[in-house]
Coordinates of C-alpha atoms in Angstrom, one line a residue:
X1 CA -4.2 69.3 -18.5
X2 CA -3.4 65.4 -19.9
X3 CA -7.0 63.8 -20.4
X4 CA -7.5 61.6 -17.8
X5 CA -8.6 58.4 -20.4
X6 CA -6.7 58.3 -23.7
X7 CA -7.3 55.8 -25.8
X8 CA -5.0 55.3 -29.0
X9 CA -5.6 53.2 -31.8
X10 CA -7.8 50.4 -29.8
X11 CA -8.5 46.9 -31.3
X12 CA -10.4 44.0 -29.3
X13 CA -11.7 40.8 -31.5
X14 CA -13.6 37.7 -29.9
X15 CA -11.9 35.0 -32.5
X16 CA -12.6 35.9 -36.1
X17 CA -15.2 38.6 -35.1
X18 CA -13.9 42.2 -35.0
X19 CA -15.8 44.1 -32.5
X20 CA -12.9 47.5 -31.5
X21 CA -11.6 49.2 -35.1
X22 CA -8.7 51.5 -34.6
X23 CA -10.8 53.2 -31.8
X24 CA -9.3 56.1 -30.3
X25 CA -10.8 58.9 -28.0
X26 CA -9.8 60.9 -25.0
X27 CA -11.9 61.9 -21.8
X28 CA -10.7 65.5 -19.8
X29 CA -11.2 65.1 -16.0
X30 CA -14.8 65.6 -14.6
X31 CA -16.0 65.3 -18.4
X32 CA -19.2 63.1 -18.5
X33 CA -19.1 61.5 -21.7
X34 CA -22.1 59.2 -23.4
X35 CA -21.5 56.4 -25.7
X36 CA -24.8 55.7 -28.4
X37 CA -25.3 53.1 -30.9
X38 CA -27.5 49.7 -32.0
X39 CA -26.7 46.4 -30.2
X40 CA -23.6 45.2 -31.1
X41 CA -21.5 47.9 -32.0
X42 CA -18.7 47.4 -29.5
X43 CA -19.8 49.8 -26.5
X44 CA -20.1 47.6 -23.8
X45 CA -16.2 46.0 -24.8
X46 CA -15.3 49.3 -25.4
X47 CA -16.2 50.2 -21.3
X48 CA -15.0 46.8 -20.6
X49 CA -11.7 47.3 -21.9
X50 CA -11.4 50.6 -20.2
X51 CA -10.4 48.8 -17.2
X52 CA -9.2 46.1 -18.9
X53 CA -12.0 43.7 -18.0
X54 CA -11.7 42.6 -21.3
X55 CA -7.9 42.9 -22.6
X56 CA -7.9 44.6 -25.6
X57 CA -5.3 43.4 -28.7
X58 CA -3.3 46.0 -29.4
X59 CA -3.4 50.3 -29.3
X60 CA -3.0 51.6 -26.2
X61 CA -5.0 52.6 -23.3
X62 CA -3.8 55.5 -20.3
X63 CA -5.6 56.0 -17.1
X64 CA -4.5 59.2 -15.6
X65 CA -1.0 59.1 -17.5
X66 CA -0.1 55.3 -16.9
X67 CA -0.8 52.5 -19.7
X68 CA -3.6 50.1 -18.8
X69 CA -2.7 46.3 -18.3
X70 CA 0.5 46.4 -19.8
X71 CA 4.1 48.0 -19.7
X72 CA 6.2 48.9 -22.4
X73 CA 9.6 46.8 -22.5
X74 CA 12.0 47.2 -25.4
X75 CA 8.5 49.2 -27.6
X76 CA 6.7 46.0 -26.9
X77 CA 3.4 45.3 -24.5
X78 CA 3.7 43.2 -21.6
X79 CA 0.9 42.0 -20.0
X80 CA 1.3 43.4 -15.8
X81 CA 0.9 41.4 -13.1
X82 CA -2.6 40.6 -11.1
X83 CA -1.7 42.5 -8.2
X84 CA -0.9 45.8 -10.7
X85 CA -4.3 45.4 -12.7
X86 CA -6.1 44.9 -9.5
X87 CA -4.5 48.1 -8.1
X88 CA -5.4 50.4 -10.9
X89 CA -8.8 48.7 -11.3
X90 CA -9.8 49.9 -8.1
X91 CA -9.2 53.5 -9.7
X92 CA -12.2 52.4 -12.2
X93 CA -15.7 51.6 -11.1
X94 CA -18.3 50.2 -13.4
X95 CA -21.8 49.7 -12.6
X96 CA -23.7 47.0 -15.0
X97 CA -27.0 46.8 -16.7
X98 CA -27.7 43.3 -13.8
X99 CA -27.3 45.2 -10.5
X100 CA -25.1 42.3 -8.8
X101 CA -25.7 43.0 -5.2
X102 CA -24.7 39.9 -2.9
X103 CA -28.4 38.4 -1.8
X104 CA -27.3 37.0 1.6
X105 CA -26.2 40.6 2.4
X106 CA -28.0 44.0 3.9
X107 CA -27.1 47.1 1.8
X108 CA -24.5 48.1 4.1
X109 CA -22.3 44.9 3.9
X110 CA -22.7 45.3 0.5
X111 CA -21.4 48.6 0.0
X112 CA -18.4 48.5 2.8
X113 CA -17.2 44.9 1.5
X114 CA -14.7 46.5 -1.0
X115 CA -13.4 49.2 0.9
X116 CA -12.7 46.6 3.9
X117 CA -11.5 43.5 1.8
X118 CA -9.8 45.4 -1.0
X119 CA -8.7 48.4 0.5
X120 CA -8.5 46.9 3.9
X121 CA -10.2 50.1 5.2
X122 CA -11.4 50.2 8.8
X123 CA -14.8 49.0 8.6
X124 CA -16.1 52.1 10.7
X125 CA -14.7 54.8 8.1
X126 CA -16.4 51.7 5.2
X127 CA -19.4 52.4 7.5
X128 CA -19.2 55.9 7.5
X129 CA -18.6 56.7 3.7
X130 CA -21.6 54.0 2.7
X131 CA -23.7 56.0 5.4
X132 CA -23.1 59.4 3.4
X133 CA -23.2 57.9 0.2
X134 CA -26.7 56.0 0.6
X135 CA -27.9 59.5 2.1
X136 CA -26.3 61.0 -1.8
X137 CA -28.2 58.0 -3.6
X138 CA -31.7 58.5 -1.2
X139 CA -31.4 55.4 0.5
X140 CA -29.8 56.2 4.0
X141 CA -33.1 54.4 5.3
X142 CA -32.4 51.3 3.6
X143 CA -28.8 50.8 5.1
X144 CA -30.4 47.3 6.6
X145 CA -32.6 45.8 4.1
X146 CA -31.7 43.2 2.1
X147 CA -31.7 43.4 -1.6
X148 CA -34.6 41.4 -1.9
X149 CA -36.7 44.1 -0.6
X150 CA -35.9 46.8 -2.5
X151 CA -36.8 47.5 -5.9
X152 CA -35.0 47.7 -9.3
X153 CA -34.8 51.3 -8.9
X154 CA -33.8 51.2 -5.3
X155 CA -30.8 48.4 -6.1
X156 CA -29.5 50.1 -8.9
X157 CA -28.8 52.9 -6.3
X158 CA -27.1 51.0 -4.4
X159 CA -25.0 49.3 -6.8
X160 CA -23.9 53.1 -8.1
X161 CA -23.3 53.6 -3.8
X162 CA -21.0 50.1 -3.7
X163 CA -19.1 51.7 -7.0
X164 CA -18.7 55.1 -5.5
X165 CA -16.8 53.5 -1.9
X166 CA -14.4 52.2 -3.2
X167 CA -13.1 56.3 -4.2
X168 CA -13.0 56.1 -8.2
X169 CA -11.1 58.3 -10.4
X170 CA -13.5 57.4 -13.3
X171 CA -17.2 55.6 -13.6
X172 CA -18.2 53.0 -16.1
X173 CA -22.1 52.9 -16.4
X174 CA -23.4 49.9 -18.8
X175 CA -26.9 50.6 -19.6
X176 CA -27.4 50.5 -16.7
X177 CA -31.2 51.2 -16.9
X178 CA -32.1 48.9 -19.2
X179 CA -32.9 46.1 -17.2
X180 CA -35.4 49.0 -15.1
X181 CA -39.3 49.4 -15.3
X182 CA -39.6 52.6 -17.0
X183 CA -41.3 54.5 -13.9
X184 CA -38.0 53.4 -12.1
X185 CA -35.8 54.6 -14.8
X186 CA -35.8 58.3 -13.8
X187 CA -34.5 58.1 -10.2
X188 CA -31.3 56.5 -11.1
X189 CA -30.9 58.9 -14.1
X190 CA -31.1 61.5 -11.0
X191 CA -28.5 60.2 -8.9
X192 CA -26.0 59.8 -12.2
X193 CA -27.0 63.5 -13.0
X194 CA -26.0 64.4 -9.5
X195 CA -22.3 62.5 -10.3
X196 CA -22.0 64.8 -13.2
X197 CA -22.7 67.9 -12.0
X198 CA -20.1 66.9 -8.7
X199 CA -17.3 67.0 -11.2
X200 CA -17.0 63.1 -11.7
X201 CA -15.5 61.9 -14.8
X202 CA -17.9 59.3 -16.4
X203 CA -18.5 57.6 -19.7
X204 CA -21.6 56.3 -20.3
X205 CA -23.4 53.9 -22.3
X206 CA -27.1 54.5 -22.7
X207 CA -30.1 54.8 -24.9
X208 CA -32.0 57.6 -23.1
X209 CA -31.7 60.3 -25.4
X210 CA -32.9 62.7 -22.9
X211 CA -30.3 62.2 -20.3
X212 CA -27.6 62.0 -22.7
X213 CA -28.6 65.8 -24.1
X214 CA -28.9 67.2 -20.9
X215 CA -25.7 65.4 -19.3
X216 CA -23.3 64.7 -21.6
X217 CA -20.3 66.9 -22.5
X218 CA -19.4 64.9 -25.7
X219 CA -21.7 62.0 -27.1
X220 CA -19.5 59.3 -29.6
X221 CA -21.9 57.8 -32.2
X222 CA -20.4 54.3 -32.5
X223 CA -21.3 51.8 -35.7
X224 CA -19.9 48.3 -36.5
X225 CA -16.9 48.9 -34.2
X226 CA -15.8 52.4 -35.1
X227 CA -16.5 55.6 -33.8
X228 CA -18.2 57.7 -36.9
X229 CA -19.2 60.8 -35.2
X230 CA -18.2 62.7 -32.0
X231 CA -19.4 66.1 -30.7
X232 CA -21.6 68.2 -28.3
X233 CA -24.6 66.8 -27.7
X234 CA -26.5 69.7 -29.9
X235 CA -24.0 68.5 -32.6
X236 CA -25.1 65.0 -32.7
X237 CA -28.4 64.8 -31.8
X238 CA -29.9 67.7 -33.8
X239 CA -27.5 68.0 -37.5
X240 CA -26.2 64.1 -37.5
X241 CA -23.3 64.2 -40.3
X242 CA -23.7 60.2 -41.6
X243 CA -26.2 58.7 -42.6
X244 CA -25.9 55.8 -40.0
X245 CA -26.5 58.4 -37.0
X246 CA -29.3 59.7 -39.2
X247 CA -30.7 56.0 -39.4
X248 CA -30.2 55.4 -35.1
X249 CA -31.9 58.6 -34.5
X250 CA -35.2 58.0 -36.5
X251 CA -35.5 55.3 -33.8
X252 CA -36.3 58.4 -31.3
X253 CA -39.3 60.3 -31.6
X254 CA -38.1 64.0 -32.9
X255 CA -39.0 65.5 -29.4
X256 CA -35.9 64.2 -27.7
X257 CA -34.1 67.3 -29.3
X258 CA -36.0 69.8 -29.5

């Protein structure tokens, strides 16, 4: 079967700085995928670009068979319109490393406002799906708290929950723990374990080592905007090829892959 993500060839620079290289890699339906590497080494614009948050500069990017943000007019890119990108964005959800849940709103109207306003779902089917997906994430009893109450843990859940209504073909995840309190860390890991094993395609940024080896079907070891290694997580994590993997993994005490 065609991969359901193929990227070919992928540049993205922010004026004079370089931050995509020729990247190319391809994602198989239901394959959870996990992006590593330091801080500034082009993962988060590489998930961005993916649907097309940030437009990338030239390559080519295909979501489920059809190019991303452009068309193809006599073999050159044309930018689409709004109303396409919008449309095959809704095909993509992202969650981010700041859980951006709407304050003035309970859990529920957060979760059904996309499938109403976007979708223009009925809001009792919205209602429905966010009731059976805050009962997937462990949070059907907080259907009408506010975000306020809950903690990081608990809104980082519901921001995978908002993601999830809206029917993705694909999830972005941005570190999305990062911003957590490491005892809250391991129930969202959970819930994005869960997504795996359903069959959803993912690709993942992270930096919990753990959760990458027991999840991931491939792991890309990006540097400096390239992508310098790519394998099975055993591959990777236990007999690094270059000596910039070697470097990242010394960060990580040697028990993460044993």
């Amino acid at each position: 079967m065609e991969p359901i993500i193929q990227v070919i060839n992928v540049n993205k620079s922010f004026g004079h700085l370089h931050v995509l290289k020729d990247i190319s890699l391809t994602v198989d339906r239901g394959e959870a995928v996990v992006v590593i590497g330091t801080s500034g080494c082009g993962k988060t614009t590489l998930l961005r670009c993916l649907n097309f948050l940030n437009e990338y500069d030239s390559g080519e990017i295909y979501i489920d068979g059809e190019l991303l943000g452009y068309k193809k007019a006599n073999n050159k890119l044309q930018r689409r319109s709004e109303t396409e990108i919008a449309k095959r964005r809704e095909e993509i959800g992202m969650v981010f490393q700041s859980f951006n849940l709407f304050p003035h709103m309970t859990v529920l109207e957060n979760i059904i406002l996309s499938p109403t306003y976007i979708k223009k779902m009925g809001k009792s089917q919205a209602t429905e799906i966010a009731k059976e997906l805050l009962d997937r994430v462990g949070l059907l009893d907080k259907l009408n708290e506010y975000p306020v109450r809950l903690s990081g843990g608990q809104q980082q859940r519901v921001a995978i929950a908002r993601a999830l209504a809206m029917q993705p073909k694909i999830m972005l995840f941005d570190e999305i723990t990062s911003a957590l309190d490491p005892e809250l860390v391991g129930e969202v890991l959970a819930v994005m374990k869960q997504l795996a094993k359903s069959g959803m395609t993912m690709v993942i940024v992270t930096h919990e080592m753990h959760f990458a080896k027991d999840v991931a079907h491939r792991i890309f070891f990006m540097d400096a905007g390239r992508i310098v290694e790519e394998g099975n997580p055993k591959e990777v994590l236990t007999t690094p090829k270059s000596g910039r993997l070697q470097l990242f993994l010394k960060r990580f005490t040697e028990d993460y892959f044993l």
